[in-house]
Coordinates of C-alpha atoms and ligand atoms in Angstrom, one line a residue:
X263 CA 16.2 12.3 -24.6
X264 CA 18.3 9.3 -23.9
X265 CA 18.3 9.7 -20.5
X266 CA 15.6 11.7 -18.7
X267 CA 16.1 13.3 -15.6
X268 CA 13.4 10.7 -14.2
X269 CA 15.4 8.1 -15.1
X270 CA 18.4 9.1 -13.9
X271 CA 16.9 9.7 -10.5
X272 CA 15.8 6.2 -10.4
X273 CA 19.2 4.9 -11.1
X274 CA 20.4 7.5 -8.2
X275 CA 17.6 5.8 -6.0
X276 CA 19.0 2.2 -7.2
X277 CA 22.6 2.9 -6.6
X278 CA 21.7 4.5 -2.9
X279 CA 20.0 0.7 -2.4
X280 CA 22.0 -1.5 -0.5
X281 CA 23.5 -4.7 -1.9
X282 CA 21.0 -6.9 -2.4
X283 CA 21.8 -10.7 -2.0
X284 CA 20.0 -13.1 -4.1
X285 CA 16.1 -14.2 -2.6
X286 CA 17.1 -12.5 1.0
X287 CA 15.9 -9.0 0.5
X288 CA 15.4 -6.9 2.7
X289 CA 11.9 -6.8 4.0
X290 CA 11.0 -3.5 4.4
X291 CA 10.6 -3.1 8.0
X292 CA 11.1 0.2 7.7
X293 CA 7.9 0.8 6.0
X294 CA 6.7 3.8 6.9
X295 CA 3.8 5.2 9.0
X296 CA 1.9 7.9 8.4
X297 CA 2.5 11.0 10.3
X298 CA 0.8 10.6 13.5
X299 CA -0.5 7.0 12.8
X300 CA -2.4 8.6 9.2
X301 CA -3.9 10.9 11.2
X302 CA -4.0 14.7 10.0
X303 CA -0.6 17.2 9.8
X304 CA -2.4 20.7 8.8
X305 CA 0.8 21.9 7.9
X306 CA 1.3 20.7 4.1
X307 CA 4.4 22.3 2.6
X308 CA 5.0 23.2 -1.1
X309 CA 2.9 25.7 -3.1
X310 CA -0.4 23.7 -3.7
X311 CA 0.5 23.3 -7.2
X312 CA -1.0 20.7 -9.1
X313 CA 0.3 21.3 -12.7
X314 CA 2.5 18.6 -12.8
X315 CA 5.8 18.7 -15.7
X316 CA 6.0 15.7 -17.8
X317 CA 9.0 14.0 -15.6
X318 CA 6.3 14.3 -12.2
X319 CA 4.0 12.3 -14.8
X320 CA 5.9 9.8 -15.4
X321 CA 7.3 9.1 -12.1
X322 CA 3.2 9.3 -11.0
X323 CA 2.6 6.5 -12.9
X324 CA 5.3 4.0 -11.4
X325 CA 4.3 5.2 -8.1
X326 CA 0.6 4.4 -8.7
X327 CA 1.5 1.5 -10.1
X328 CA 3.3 0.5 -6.8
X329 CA 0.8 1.6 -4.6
X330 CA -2.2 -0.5 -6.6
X331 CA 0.1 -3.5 -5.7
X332 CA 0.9 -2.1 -1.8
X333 CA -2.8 -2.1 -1.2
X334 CA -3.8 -4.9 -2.9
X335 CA -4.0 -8.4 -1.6
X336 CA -6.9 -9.9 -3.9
X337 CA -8.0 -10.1 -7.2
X338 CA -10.2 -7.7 -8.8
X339 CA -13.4 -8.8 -9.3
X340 CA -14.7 -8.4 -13.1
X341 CA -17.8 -9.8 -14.8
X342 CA -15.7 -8.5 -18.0
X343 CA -15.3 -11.0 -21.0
X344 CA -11.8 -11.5 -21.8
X345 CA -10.5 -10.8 -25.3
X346 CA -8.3 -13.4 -27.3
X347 CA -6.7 -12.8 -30.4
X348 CA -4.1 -16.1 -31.3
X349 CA -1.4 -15.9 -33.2
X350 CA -2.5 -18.9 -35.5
X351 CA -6.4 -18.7 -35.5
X352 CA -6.8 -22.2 -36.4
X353 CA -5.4 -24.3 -33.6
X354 CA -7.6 -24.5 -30.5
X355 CA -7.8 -22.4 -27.8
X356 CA -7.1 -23.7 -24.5
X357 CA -8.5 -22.3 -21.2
X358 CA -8.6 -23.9 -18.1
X359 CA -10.5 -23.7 -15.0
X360 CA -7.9 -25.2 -12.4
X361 CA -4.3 -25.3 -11.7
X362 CA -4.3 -28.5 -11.6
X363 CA -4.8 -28.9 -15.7
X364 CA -1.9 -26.7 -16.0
X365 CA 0.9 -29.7 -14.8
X366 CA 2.6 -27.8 -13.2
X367 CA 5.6 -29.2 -10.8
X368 CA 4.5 -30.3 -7.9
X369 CA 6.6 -27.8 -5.8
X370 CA 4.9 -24.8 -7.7
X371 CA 1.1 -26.4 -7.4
X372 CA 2.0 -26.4 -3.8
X373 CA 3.1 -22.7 -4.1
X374 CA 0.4 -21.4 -5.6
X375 CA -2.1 -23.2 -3.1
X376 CA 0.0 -21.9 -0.6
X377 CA -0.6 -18.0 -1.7
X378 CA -4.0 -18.9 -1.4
X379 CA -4.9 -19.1 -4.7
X380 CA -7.6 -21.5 -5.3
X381 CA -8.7 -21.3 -9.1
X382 CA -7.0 -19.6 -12.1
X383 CA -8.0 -15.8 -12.8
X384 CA -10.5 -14.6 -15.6
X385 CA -6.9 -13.6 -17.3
X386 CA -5.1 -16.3 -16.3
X387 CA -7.4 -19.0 -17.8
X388 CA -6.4 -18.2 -21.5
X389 CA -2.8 -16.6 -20.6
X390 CA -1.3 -19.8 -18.7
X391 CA -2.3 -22.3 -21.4
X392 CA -0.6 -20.1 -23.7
X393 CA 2.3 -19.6 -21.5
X394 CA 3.3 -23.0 -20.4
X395 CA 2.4 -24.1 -24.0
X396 CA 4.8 -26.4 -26.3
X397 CA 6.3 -25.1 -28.6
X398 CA 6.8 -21.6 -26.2
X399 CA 4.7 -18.7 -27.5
X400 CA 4.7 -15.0 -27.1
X401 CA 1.7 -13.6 -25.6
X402 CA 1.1 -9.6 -25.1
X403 CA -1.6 -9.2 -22.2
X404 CA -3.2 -6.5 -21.3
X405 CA -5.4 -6.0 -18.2
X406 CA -5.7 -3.6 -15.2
X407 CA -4.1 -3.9 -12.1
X408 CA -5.2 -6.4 -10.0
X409 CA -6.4 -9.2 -12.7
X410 CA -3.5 -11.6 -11.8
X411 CA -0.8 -11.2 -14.7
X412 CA 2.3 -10.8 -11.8
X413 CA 1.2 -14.6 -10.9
X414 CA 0.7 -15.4 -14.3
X415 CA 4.0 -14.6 -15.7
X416 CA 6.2 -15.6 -12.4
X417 CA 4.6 -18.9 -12.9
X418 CA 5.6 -19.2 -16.3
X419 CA 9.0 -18.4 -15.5
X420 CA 9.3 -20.6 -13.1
X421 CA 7.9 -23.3 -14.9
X422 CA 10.6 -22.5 -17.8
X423 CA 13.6 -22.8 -15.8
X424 CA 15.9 -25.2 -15.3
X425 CA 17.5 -25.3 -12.1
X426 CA 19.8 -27.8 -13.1
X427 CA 21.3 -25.0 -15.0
X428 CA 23.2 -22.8 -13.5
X429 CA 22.8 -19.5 -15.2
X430 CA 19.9 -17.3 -16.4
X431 CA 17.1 -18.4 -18.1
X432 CA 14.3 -15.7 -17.1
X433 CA 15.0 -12.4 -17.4
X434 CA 12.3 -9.4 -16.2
X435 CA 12.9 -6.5 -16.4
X436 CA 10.7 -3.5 -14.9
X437 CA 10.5 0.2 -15.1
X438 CA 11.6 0.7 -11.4
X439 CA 13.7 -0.5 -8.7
X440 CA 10.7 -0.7 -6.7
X441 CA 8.1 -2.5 -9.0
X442 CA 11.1 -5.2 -9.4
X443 CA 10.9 -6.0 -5.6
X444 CA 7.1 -6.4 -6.1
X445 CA 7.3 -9.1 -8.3
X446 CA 10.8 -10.6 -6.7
X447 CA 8.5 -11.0 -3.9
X448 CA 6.1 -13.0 -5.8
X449 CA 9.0 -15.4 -7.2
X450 CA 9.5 -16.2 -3.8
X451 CA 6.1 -16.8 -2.3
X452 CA 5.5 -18.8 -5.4
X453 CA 9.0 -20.3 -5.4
X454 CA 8.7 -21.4 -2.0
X455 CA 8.7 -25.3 -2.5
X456 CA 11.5 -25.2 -5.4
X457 CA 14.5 -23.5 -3.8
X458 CA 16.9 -25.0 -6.0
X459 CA 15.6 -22.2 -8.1
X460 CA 17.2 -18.9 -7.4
X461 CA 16.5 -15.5 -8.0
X462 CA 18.9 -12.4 -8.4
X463 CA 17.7 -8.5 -8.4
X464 CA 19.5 -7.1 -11.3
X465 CA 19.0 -3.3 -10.2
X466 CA 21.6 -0.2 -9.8
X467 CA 22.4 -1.3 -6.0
X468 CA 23.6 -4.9 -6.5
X469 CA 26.9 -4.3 -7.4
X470 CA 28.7 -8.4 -8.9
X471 CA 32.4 -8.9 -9.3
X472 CA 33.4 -7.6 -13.4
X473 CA 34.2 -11.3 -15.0
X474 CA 31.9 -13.3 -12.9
X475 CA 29.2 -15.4 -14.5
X476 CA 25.2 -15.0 -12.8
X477 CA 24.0 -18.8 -11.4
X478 CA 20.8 -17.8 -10.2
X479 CA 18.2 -19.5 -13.2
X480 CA 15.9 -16.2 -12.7
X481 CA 16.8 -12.3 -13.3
X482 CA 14.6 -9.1 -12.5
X483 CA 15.4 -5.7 -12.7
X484 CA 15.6 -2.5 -14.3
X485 CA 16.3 -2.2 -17.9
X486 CA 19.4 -0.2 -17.7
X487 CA 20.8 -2.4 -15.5
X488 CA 19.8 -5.7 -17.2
X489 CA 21.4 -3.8 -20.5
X490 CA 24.6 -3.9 -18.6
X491 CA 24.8 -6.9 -17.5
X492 CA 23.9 -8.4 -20.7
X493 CA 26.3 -6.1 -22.9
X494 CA 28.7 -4.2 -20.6
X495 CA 29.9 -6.8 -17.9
X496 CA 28.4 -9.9 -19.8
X497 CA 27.4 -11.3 -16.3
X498 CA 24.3 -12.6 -18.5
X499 CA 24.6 -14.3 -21.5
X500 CA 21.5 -13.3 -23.4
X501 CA 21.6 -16.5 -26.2
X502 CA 20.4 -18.5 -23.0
X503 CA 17.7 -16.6 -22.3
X504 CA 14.4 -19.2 -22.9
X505 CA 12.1 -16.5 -21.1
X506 CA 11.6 -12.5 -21.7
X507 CA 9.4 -11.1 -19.4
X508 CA 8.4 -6.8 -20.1
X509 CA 6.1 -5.8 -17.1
X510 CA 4.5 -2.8 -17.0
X511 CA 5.1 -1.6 -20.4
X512 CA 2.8 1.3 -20.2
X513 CA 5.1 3.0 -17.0
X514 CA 8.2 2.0 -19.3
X515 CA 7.1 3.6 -22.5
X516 CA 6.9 7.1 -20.3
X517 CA 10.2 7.2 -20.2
X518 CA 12.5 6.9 -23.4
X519 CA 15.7 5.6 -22.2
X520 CA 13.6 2.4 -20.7
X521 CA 11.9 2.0 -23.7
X522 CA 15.0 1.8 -26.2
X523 CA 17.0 -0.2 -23.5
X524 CA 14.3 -2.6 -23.4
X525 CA 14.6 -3.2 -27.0
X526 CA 18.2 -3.5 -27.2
X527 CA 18.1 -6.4 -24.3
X528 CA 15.4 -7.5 -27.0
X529 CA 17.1 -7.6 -29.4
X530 CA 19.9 -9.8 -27.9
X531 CA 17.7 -13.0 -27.3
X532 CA 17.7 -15.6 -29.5
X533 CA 14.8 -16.2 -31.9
X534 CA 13.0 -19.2 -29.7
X535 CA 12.7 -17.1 -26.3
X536 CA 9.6 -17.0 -25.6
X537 CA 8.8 -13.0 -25.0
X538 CA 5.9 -11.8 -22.7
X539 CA 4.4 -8.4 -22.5
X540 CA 2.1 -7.2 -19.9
X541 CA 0.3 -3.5 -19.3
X542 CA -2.6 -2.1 -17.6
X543 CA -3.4 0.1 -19.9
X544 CA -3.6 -0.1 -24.0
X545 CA -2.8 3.2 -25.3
X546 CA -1.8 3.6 -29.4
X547 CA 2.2 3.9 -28.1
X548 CA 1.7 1.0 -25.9
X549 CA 0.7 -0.8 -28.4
X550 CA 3.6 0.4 -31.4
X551 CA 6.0 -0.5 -28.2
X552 CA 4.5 -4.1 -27.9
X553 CA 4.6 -5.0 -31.4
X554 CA 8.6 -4.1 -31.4
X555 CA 9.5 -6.3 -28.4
X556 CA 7.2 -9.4 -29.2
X557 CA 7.2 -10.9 -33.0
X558 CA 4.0 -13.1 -33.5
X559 CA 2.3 -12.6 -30.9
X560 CA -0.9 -14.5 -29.2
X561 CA -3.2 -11.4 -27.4
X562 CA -5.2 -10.8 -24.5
X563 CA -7.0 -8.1 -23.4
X564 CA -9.7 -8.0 -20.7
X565 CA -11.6 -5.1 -20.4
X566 CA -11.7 -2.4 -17.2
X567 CA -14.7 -2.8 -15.2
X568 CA -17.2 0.1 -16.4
X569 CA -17.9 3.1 -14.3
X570 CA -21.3 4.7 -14.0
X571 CA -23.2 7.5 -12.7
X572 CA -26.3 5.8 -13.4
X573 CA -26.2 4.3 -9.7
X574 CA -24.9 7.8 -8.3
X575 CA -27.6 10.7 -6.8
X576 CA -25.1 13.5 -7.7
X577 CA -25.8 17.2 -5.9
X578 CA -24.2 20.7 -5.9
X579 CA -23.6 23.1 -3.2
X580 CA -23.1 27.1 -4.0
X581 CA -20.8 29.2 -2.3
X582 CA -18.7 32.2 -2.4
X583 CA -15.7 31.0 -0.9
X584 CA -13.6 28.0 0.7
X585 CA -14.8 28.8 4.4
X586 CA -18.4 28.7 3.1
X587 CA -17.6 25.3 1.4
X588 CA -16.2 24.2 4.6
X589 CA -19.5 25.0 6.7
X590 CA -21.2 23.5 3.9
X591 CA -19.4 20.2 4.5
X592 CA -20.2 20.8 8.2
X593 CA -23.7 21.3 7.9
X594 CA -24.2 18.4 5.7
X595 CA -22.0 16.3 8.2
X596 CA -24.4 17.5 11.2
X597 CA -27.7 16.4 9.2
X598 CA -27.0 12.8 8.1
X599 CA -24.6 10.1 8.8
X600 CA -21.7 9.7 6.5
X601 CA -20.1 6.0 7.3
X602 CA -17.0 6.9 5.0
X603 CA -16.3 9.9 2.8
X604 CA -13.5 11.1 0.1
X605 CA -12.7 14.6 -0.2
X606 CA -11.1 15.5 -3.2
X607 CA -9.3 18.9 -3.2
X608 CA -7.8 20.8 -6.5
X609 CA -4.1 21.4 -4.5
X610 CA -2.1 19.7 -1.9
X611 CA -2.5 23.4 0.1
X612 CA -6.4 22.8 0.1
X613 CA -6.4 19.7 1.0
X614 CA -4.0 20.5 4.1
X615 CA -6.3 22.9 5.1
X616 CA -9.3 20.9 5.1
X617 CA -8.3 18.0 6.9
X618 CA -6.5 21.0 9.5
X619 CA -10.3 22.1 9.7
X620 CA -11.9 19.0 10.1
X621 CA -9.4 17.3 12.5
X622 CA -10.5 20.3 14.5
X623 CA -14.2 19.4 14.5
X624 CA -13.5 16.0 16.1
X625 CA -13.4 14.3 13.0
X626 CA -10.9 11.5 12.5
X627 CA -9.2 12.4 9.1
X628 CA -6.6 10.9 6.9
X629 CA -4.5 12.8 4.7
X630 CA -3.3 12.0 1.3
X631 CA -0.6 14.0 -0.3
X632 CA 2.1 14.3 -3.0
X633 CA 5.2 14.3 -0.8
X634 CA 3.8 11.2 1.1
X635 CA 5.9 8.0 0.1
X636 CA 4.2 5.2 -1.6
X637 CA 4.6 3.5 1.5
X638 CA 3.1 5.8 3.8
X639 CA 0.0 6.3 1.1
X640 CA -0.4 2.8 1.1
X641 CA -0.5 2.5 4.9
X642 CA -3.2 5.5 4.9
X643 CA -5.1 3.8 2.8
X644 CA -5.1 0.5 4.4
X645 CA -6.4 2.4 7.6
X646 CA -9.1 3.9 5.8
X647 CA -10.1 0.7 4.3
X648 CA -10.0 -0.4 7.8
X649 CA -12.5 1.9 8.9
X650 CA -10.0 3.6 11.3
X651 CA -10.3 6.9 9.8
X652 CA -14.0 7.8 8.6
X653 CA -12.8 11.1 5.9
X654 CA -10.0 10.2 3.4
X655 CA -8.9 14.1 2.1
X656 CA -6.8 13.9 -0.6
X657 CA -6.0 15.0 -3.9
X658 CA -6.7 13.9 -7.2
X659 CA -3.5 12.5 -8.2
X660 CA -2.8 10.4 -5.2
X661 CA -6.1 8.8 -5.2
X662 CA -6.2 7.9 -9.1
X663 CA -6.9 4.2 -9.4
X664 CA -7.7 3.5 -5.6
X665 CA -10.5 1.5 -5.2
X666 CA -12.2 2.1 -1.5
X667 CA -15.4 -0.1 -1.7
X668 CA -17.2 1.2 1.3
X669 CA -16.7 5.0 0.0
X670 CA -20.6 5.9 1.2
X671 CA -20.1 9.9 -0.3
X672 CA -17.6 11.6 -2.4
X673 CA -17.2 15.2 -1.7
X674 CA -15.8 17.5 -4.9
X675 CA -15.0 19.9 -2.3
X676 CA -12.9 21.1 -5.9
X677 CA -14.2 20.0 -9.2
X678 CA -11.9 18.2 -11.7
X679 CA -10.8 20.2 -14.1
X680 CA -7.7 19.0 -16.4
X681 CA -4.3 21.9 -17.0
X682 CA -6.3 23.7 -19.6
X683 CA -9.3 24.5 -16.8
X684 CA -11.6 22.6 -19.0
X685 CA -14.0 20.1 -16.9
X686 CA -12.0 16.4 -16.1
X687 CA -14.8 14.3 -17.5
X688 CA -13.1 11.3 -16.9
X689 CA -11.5 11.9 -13.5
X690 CA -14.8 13.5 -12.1
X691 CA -16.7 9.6 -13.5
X692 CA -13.5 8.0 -11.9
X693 CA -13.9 9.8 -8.3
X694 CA -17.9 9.4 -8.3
X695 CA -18.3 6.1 -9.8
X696 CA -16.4 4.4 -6.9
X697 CA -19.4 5.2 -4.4
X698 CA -22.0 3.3 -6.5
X699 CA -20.6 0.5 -7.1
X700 CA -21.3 -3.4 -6.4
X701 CA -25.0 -2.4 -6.7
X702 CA -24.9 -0.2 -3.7
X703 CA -26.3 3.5 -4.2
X704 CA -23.9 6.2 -3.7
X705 CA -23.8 9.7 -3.1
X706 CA -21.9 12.6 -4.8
X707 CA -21.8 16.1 -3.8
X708 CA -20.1 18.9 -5.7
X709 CA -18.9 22.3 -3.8
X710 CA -19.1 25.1 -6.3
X711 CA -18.1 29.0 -5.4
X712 CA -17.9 31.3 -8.6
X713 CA -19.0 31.7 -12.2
X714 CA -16.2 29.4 -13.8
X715 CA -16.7 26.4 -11.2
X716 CA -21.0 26.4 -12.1
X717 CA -20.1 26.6 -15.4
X718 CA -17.9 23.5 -15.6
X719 CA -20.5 22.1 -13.3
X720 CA -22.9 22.9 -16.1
X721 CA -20.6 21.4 -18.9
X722 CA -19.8 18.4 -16.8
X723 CA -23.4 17.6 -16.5
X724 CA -24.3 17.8 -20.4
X725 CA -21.7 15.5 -20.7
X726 CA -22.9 12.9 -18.7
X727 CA -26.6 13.8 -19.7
X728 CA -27.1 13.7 -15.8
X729 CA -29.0 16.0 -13.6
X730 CA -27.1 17.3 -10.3
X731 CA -29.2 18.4 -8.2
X732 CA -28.7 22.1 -6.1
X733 CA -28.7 21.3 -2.6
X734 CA -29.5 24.1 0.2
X735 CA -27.1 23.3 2.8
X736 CA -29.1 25.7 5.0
X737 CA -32.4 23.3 5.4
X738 CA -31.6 20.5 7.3
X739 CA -34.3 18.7 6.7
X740 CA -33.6 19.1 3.1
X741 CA -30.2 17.6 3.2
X742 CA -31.5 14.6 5.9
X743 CA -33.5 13.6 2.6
X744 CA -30.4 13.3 0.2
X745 CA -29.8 10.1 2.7
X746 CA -32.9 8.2 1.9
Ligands
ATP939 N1 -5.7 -17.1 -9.2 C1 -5.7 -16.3 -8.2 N2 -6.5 -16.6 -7.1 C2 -6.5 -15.7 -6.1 N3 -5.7 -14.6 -5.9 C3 -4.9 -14.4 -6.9 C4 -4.8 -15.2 -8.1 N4 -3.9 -14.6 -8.9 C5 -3.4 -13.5 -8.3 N5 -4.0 -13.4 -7.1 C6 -3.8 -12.3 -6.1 O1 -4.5 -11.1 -6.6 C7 -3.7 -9.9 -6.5 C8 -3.5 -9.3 -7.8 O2 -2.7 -10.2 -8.6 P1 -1.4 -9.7 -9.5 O3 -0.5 -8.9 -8.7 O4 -0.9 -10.9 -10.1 O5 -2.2 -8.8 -10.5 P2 -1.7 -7.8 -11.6 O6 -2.6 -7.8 -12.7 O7 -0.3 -8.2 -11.9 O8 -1.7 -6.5 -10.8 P3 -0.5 -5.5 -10.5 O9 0.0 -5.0 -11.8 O10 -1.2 -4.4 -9.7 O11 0.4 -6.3 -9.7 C9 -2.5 -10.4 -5.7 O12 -2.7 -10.2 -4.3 C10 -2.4 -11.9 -6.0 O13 -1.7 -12.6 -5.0

């Protein structure tokens, strides 16, 4: 499977771009609203499905990826030791507390102050001392999104560079057209201060002259692309390569022609590039993919933030039918006050018809769904972060991995259940475990309406060895004490 379809319809994507000129892309001013300012369209097309193929898997993951860098504009906070493993276990490990004990150039101190940034990450600490280090060393780093590796490795690569030199000496490549912008973006903010160095996009859309030689000291892109221009066109020549950056090697290793161009642009650099690998997640095949692209490596890991019901009072509703749920929700609505609530539907149709419903009882609903661009799902989240919308409906893919502190209640108004039917453990810990969190208390409630959906309610709850509670919707004064 050389070349998937998903793959191919990125490069489609890529070579619809426009030309990209070097460190003037396009802002995207045409980033998208949400229909009707995020506010509710009842009409959702497509058939509700949620069994997703493999391709709509893969491409899930980039866009997830995308959207946890759209919405995010801190760091994660993590009380999480970090993990090192060197390469040589005998010579010290360096970590440092402040920029400043990195020496970096003036111009890039001055750009990472300028972004804000006032002390190093819980990642960064270990990964920039090994990054920056002398003699270069290969690092693979894996953390999740949000921990600061984008400013870790853009800083390393501009550190590396020469701009003296005119022709590349970083080369980046990342599994979509998209992602690449992302972290362009970053090379400038952080690059601000050193404009002699100079960045070009090597993706689908930026078409170069065959026989002419790249200037610019920094390259990101796509690995098909960055293949081409290495091999094909020999815009790049890859013996001058001093940097190797692989972001996001656990969207890349979804899709097989990214994965075996990545190690053929691998396998062109000379022996002292320094090669850096970077993931979110830390899968088996992640792993086998790391240990081909970086020789000797130096390791980090920091481990995800753990998620618990123990902080959760979790409930269940019975009824017969989605109206009934819907009154349900209603009644529960009308008997205590909900500051912000996610509804979590089984299929795009449900969750259309919800937020139709609830719109129509005054409330002020936002709508998350699979044919939304990552744009527009990133803009409807910012407004529910904001507080402009109150009920977030959405489904379970869209909201994987979004983190919406001030979530008061999660509503199941649909349990988790994986493409087997079998209960979604994880997914079901994942949707509830975002109430509870930063030692706030938070409140689940679980609609249920026939025999197979108690019963995974039942199996769900001897997995967790956690009582949910049955809840009479009926008694007011029964639900007014779930608040307290
Ligand atoms: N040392 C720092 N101090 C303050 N903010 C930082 C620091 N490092 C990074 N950030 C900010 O934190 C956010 C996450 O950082 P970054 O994008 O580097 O993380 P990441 O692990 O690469 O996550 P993702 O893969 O989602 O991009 C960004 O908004 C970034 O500007």
């Amino acid at each position: 499977m050389a070349t998937d379809s998903w793959a191919r319809a990125v490069d489609e994507q890529e070579a619809a771009a426009d030309s990209i000129s070097t460190l003037q892309i396009r802002e995207k001013e045409d980033k998208a609203k949400p229909e009707e300012n995020g506010t509710v369209k009842a009409d959702v097309q497509g058939d509700g499905q949620v069994a997703k193929t493999e391709e709509e898997d893969k491409e899930d993951k980039a866009a997830q990826s995308l959207l946890n860098k759209l919405i995010r504009n801190n760091l994660v906070n993590t009380n999480n030791q970090v993990e090192v493993l060197q390469r040589d276990p005998n010579s010290p490990l360096y970590s440092v507390k402040s920029f400043e004990e990195l020496r970096l150039k003036p111009q890039l101190l001055q750009g990472v102050y300028a972004m804000g940034f006032n002390r190093p990450s819980k990642i960064q600490e270990n990964a920039l001392p090994m990054m920056l280090a002398e003699p270069p060393q290969n690092l693979i780093a894996q953390s999740q999104s949000g921990t600061g590796k984008t400013a870790a490795f853009v800083l390393a690569m501009l550190s590396r560079v020469d701009p003296a030199n005119k022709w590349p000496q970083a080369l980046c490549v990342s599994p979509t057209y998209e992602l690449a912008l992302q972290t362009g973006k970053v090379i400038e903010q952080m690059g601000k201060f050193y404009p002699e160095v100079k960045l070009i996009y090597g993706i689908r859309g930026n078409k170069l002259d065959r026989g002419m030689k790249i200037q610019e000291q920094i390259v990101i892109g796509t690995p098909g692309t960055i293949l081409d221009w290495c091999l094909k066109f020999k815009f790049i020549d890859p013996k001058k390569i001093k940097v190797f950056v692989l972001d996001e090697a656990d969207v890349m290793i979804a899709t097989q022609g990214h994965q075996d161009q990545s190690i053929r642009i691998q396998r062109m650099l000379p022996q002292n590039c320094q090669m850096l690998l970077f993931s979110a997640t830390f899968e088996e095949s992640v792993w086998n993919f790391a240990k081909r692209i970086v020789p000797d490596p130096n390791i980090i890991k920091l481990k995800r933030e753990e998620e618990t019901l123990d902080t959760i009072k979790q409930y269940y509703v019975s009824c017969c039918s989605k109206e009934e749920k819907f009154q349900a929700l209603c009644n529960i609505y009308g008997a205590i006050t909900i500051a912000q609530a996610m509804i979590f539907c089984h299929t795009r149709k449900t969750a259309g018809w919800l937020a139709g419903e609830l719109s129509r009882e005054g409330h002020q609903v936002a709508l998350l769904s699979g044919e939304m661009a990552v744009e527009q799902r990133a803009a409807v989240i910012d407004r529910f972060r904001d507080g402009k919308e109150k009920v977030l409906v959405t489904t379970n893919v869209c909201a994987r991995g979004i983190d919406v502190e001030q979530v008061s209640v999660v509503i199941n108004f649909d349990l988790p259940v994986d493409k087997d039917g079998n209960p979604d453990n994880e997914t079901y810990l994942h949707r509830i475990g975002r109430t509870g969190r930063f030692g706030k208390r938070g409140l689940a409630i679980n609609m249920v309406d026939s025999k197979s959906s108690m019963n995974i309610l039942n199996r769900i709850q001897e997995h967790f060895k956690k009582k949910i509670e049955k809840l009479d919707t009926d008694d007011l004064d029964e639900i007014e004490k779930i608040a307290n």
